[in-house]
Amino acid sequence: MKNKSNPTDIKLNNIIKISNKLYQGAIIVTVLTAILCVIKIIFTIGFGYIYEPEYLMHILILEAVASVLVLAVEIFVCILASNLSSLADLFLKNNITTDSSKNSEATSAQWQCPSCKKINQGYIGTCGCGEVKPN
C-alpha cells in the first residue's frame, strides 16, 4: 500500500515552516537592533564631541524613529506568526482523519462491498447491508 501525502498536510507543514521562519527572523532582527543601539550609544558617548549639537540631535531623533519602525515591524511579524501557528492548531483539531475499516482499502484477505463500501473479512459471504460477496 502506497503512502500518499495529503495536499492539506503539505499546506499545514508549509504554514508551520513559515511561522517558524517568521519567529526566527523576528528574534534575529531584535538581537541586531539591540547590538546596533548599544554600539551607537557607545559611539555617541565616546565621540559625541566631534559632532555639532544640532547634528547630534537630528541623528538621535532619526535613530529613535527607525527603532520605533523596526519594533512595529517586529510586533507585526510576531502577531502574524502567532496567527499562523493558531491556524495550524485549528487545522489539526478540525481535520482529524480516521483509519476505520469503512474508510481503508481492502487487503487480499478482505473484500469491499460495492454498494456501501464497507470492508468485510474474506470468510464473510454477505455484507451487513445485504449485498452478496462478489466473485
mmCIF file of C-alpha atoms in Angstrom:
data_model
loop_
_atom_site.group_PDB
_atom_site.id
_atom_site.type_symbol
_atom_site.label_atom_id
_atom_site.label_comp_id
_atom_site.label_asym_id
_atom_site.label_seq_id
_atom_site.Cartn_x
_atom_site.Cartn_y
_atom_site.Cartn_z
ATOM 1 C CA MET A 1 0.000 0.000 0.000
ATOM 2 C CA LYS A 2 1.471 3.373 -1.020
ATOM 3 C CA ASN A 3 1.776 6.178 1.486
ATOM 4 C CA LYS A 4 0.132 9.080 -0.322
ATOM 5 C CA SER A 5 0.745 12.536 1.110
ATOM 6 C CA ASN A 6 -2.360 14.598 1.616
ATOM 7 C CA PRO A 7 -2.228 18.069 -0.025
ATOM 8 C CA THR A 8 -3.695 19.592 3.129
ATOM 9 C CA ASP A 9 -0.860 18.075 5.179
ATOM 10 C CA ILE A 10 1.645 19.687 2.818
ATOM 11 C CA LYS A 11 -0.101 23.059 3.223
ATOM 12 C CA LEU A 12 -0.105 22.639 7.000
ATOM 13 C CA ASN A 13 3.608 21.836 7.026
ATOM 14 C CA ASN A 14 4.268 24.930 4.901
ATOM 15 C CA ILE A 15 2.271 27.100 7.328
ATOM 16 C CA ILE A 16 4.251 25.737 10.274
ATOM 17 C CA LYS A 17 7.568 26.296 8.459
ATOM 18 C CA ILE A 18 6.609 29.878 7.566
ATOM 19 C CA SER A 19 5.585 30.709 11.138
ATOM 20 C CA ASN A 20 8.840 29.245 12.484
ATOM 21 C CA LYS A 21 10.868 31.285 9.977
ATOM 22 C CA LEU A 22 8.964 34.436 10.967
ATOM 23 C CA TYR A 23 9.738 33.841 14.645
ATOM 24 C CA GLN A 24 13.412 33.242 13.846
ATOM 25 C CA GLY A 25 13.549 36.386 11.720
ATOM 26 C CA ALA A 26 11.955 38.467 14.475
ATOM 27 C CA ILE A 27 14.483 37.184 17.007
ATOM 28 C CA ILE A 28 17.408 37.934 14.668
ATOM 29 C CA VAL A 29 16.121 41.460 13.974
ATOM 30 C CA THR A 30 15.651 42.079 17.705
ATOM 31 C CA VAL A 31 19.197 40.980 18.515
ATOM 32 C CA LEU A 32 20.699 43.017 15.662
ATOM 33 C CA THR A 33 18.723 46.107 16.667
ATOM 34 C CA ALA A 34 19.878 45.794 20.269
ATOM 35 C CA ILE A 35 23.515 45.391 19.191
ATOM 36 C CA LEU A 36 23.312 48.401 16.874
ATOM 37 C CA CYS A 37 21.711 50.541 19.600
ATOM 38 C CA VAL A 38 24.447 49.622 22.087
ATOM 39 C CA ILE A 39 27.179 50.357 19.522
ATOM 40 C CA LYS A 40 25.580 53.700 18.662
ATOM 41 C CA ILE A 41 25.243 54.681 22.334
ATOM 42 C CA ILE A 42 28.904 53.828 22.962
ATOM 43 C CA PHE A 43 29.920 55.715 19.817
ATOM 44 C CA THR A 44 27.805 58.747 20.748
ATOM 45 C CA ILE A 45 29.132 58.882 24.315
ATOM 46 C CA GLY A 46 32.724 58.314 23.237
ATOM 47 C CA PHE A 47 32.823 60.518 20.159
ATOM 48 C CA GLY A 48 29.904 62.902 20.692
ATOM 49 C CA TYR A 49 32.150 65.922 20.880
ATOM 50 C CA ILE A 50 33.040 65.508 17.170
ATOM 51 C CA TYR A 51 29.503 66.370 16.040
ATOM 52 C CA GLU A 52 27.766 69.696 16.392
ATOM 53 C CA PRO A 53 24.904 69.603 18.923
ATOM 54 C CA GLU A 54 22.180 70.174 16.288
ATOM 55 C CA TYR A 55 23.542 67.426 14.053
ATOM 56 C CA LEU A 56 23.777 65.043 17.009
ATOM 57 C CA MET A 57 20.159 65.774 17.968
ATOM 58 C CA HIS A 58 18.974 65.027 14.398
ATOM 59 C CA ILE A 59 20.858 61.731 14.406
ATOM 60 C CA LEU A 60 19.320 60.698 17.728
ATOM 61 C CA ILE A 61 15.805 61.609 16.547
ATOM 62 C CA LEU A 62 16.239 59.637 13.319
ATOM 63 C CA GLU A 63 17.560 56.660 15.273
ATOM 64 C CA ALA A 64 14.569 56.807 17.603
ATOM 65 C CA VAL A 65 12.143 56.883 14.659
ATOM 66 C CA ALA A 66 13.968 53.994 12.962
ATOM 67 C CA SER A 67 13.915 51.974 16.205
ATOM 68 C CA VAL A 68 10.167 52.521 16.588
ATOM 69 C CA LEU A 69 9.586 51.401 12.988
ATOM 70 C CA VAL A 70 11.708 48.281 13.474
ATOM 71 C CA LEU A 71 9.831 47.484 16.684
ATOM 72 C CA ALA A 72 6.471 47.936 14.921
ATOM 73 C CA VAL A 73 7.531 45.558 12.148
ATOM 74 C CA GLU A 74 8.731 43.008 14.715
ATOM 75 C CA ILE A 75 5.431 43.167 16.595
ATOM 76 C CA PHE A 76 3.530 42.722 13.326
ATOM 77 C CA VAL A 77 5.679 39.723 12.364
ATOM 78 C CA CYS A 78 5.215 38.106 15.778
ATOM 79 C CA ILE A 79 1.442 38.598 15.601
ATOM 80 C CA LEU A 80 1.381 37.155 12.082
ATOM 81 C CA ALA A 81 3.467 34.151 13.138
ATOM 82 C CA SER A 82 1.231 33.586 16.156
ATOM 83 C CA ASN A 83 -1.866 33.676 13.948
ATOM 84 C CA LEU A 84 -0.289 31.185 11.553
ATOM 85 C CA SER A 85 0.534 28.853 14.447
ATOM 86 C CA SER A 86 -3.009 29.060 15.815
ATOM 87 C CA LEU A 87 -4.318 28.453 12.289
ATOM 88 C CA ALA A 88 -2.221 25.294 12.110
ATOM 89 C CA ASP A 89 -3.552 24.181 15.518
ATOM 90 C CA LEU A 90 -7.146 24.769 14.397
ATOM 91 C CA PHE A 91 -6.474 22.822 11.229
ATOM 92 C CA LEU A 92 -5.127 19.882 13.226
ATOM 93 C CA LYS A 93 -8.124 19.924 15.586
ATOM 94 C CA ASN A 94 -10.731 20.134 12.820
ATOM 95 C CA ASN A 95 -9.163 17.851 10.221
ATOM 96 C CA ILE A 96 -8.830 14.598 12.132
ATOM 97 C CA THR A 97 -8.740 11.633 9.779
ATOM 98 C CA THR A 98 -9.787 8.174 10.847
ATOM 99 C CA ASP A 99 -8.481 4.817 9.774
ATOM 100 C CA SER A 100 -11.662 2.853 10.288
ATOM 101 C CA SER A 101 -12.421 -0.319 8.388
ATOM 102 C CA LYS A 102 -15.026 1.507 6.300
ATOM 103 C CA ASN A 103 -12.535 4.123 5.055
ATOM 104 C CA SER A 104 -9.448 1.997 4.447
ATOM 105 C CA GLU A 105 -8.595 -0.156 1.436
ATOM 106 C CA ALA A 106 -9.276 -3.880 1.415
ATOM 107 C CA THR A 107 -6.345 -6.277 1.751
ATOM 108 C CA SER A 108 -6.051 -9.593 -0.090
ATOM 109 C CA ALA A 109 -7.875 -11.395 2.763
ATOM 110 C CA GLN A 110 -10.798 -8.928 2.682
ATOM 111 C CA TRP A 111 -13.389 -7.695 0.227
ATOM 112 C CA GLN A 112 -15.117 -4.357 -0.197
ATOM 113 C CA CYS A 113 -18.870 -4.159 -0.594
ATOM 114 C CA PRO A 114 -19.706 -2.462 -3.911
ATOM 115 C CA SER A 115 -22.862 -0.790 -2.576
ATOM 116 C CA CYS A 116 -21.883 0.529 0.894
ATOM 117 C CA LYS A 117 -18.053 0.414 0.518
ATOM 118 C CA LYS A 118 -17.615 -1.408 3.841
ATOM 119 C CA ILE A 119 -14.567 -3.673 4.214
ATOM 120 C CA ASN A 120 -15.559 -7.234 5.136
ATOM 121 C CA GLN A 121 -13.419 -10.213 6.096
ATOM 122 C CA GLY A 122 -12.850 -12.824 3.387
ATOM 123 C CA TYR A 123 -14.815 -15.563 5.188
ATOM 124 C CA ILE A 124 -17.983 -13.411 5.358
ATOM 125 C CA GLY A 125 -20.246 -14.136 2.396
ATOM 126 C CA THR A 126 -22.775 -11.335 2.845
ATOM 127 C CA CYS A 127 -22.264 -7.699 3.856
ATOM 128 C CA GLY A 128 -24.307 -6.104 6.640
ATOM 129 C CA CYS A 129 -26.263 -4.138 4.037
ATOM 130 C CA GLY A 130 -27.389 -7.402 2.380
ATOM 131 C CA GLU A 131 -25.048 -7.348 -0.622
ATOM 132 C CA VAL A 132 -23.572 -10.758 -1.512
ATOM 133 C CA LYS A 133 -19.786 -11.116 -1.798
ATOM 134 C CA PRO A 134 -18.701 -10.665 -5.441
ATOM 135 C CA ASN A 135 -16.596 -13.366 -7.062
#
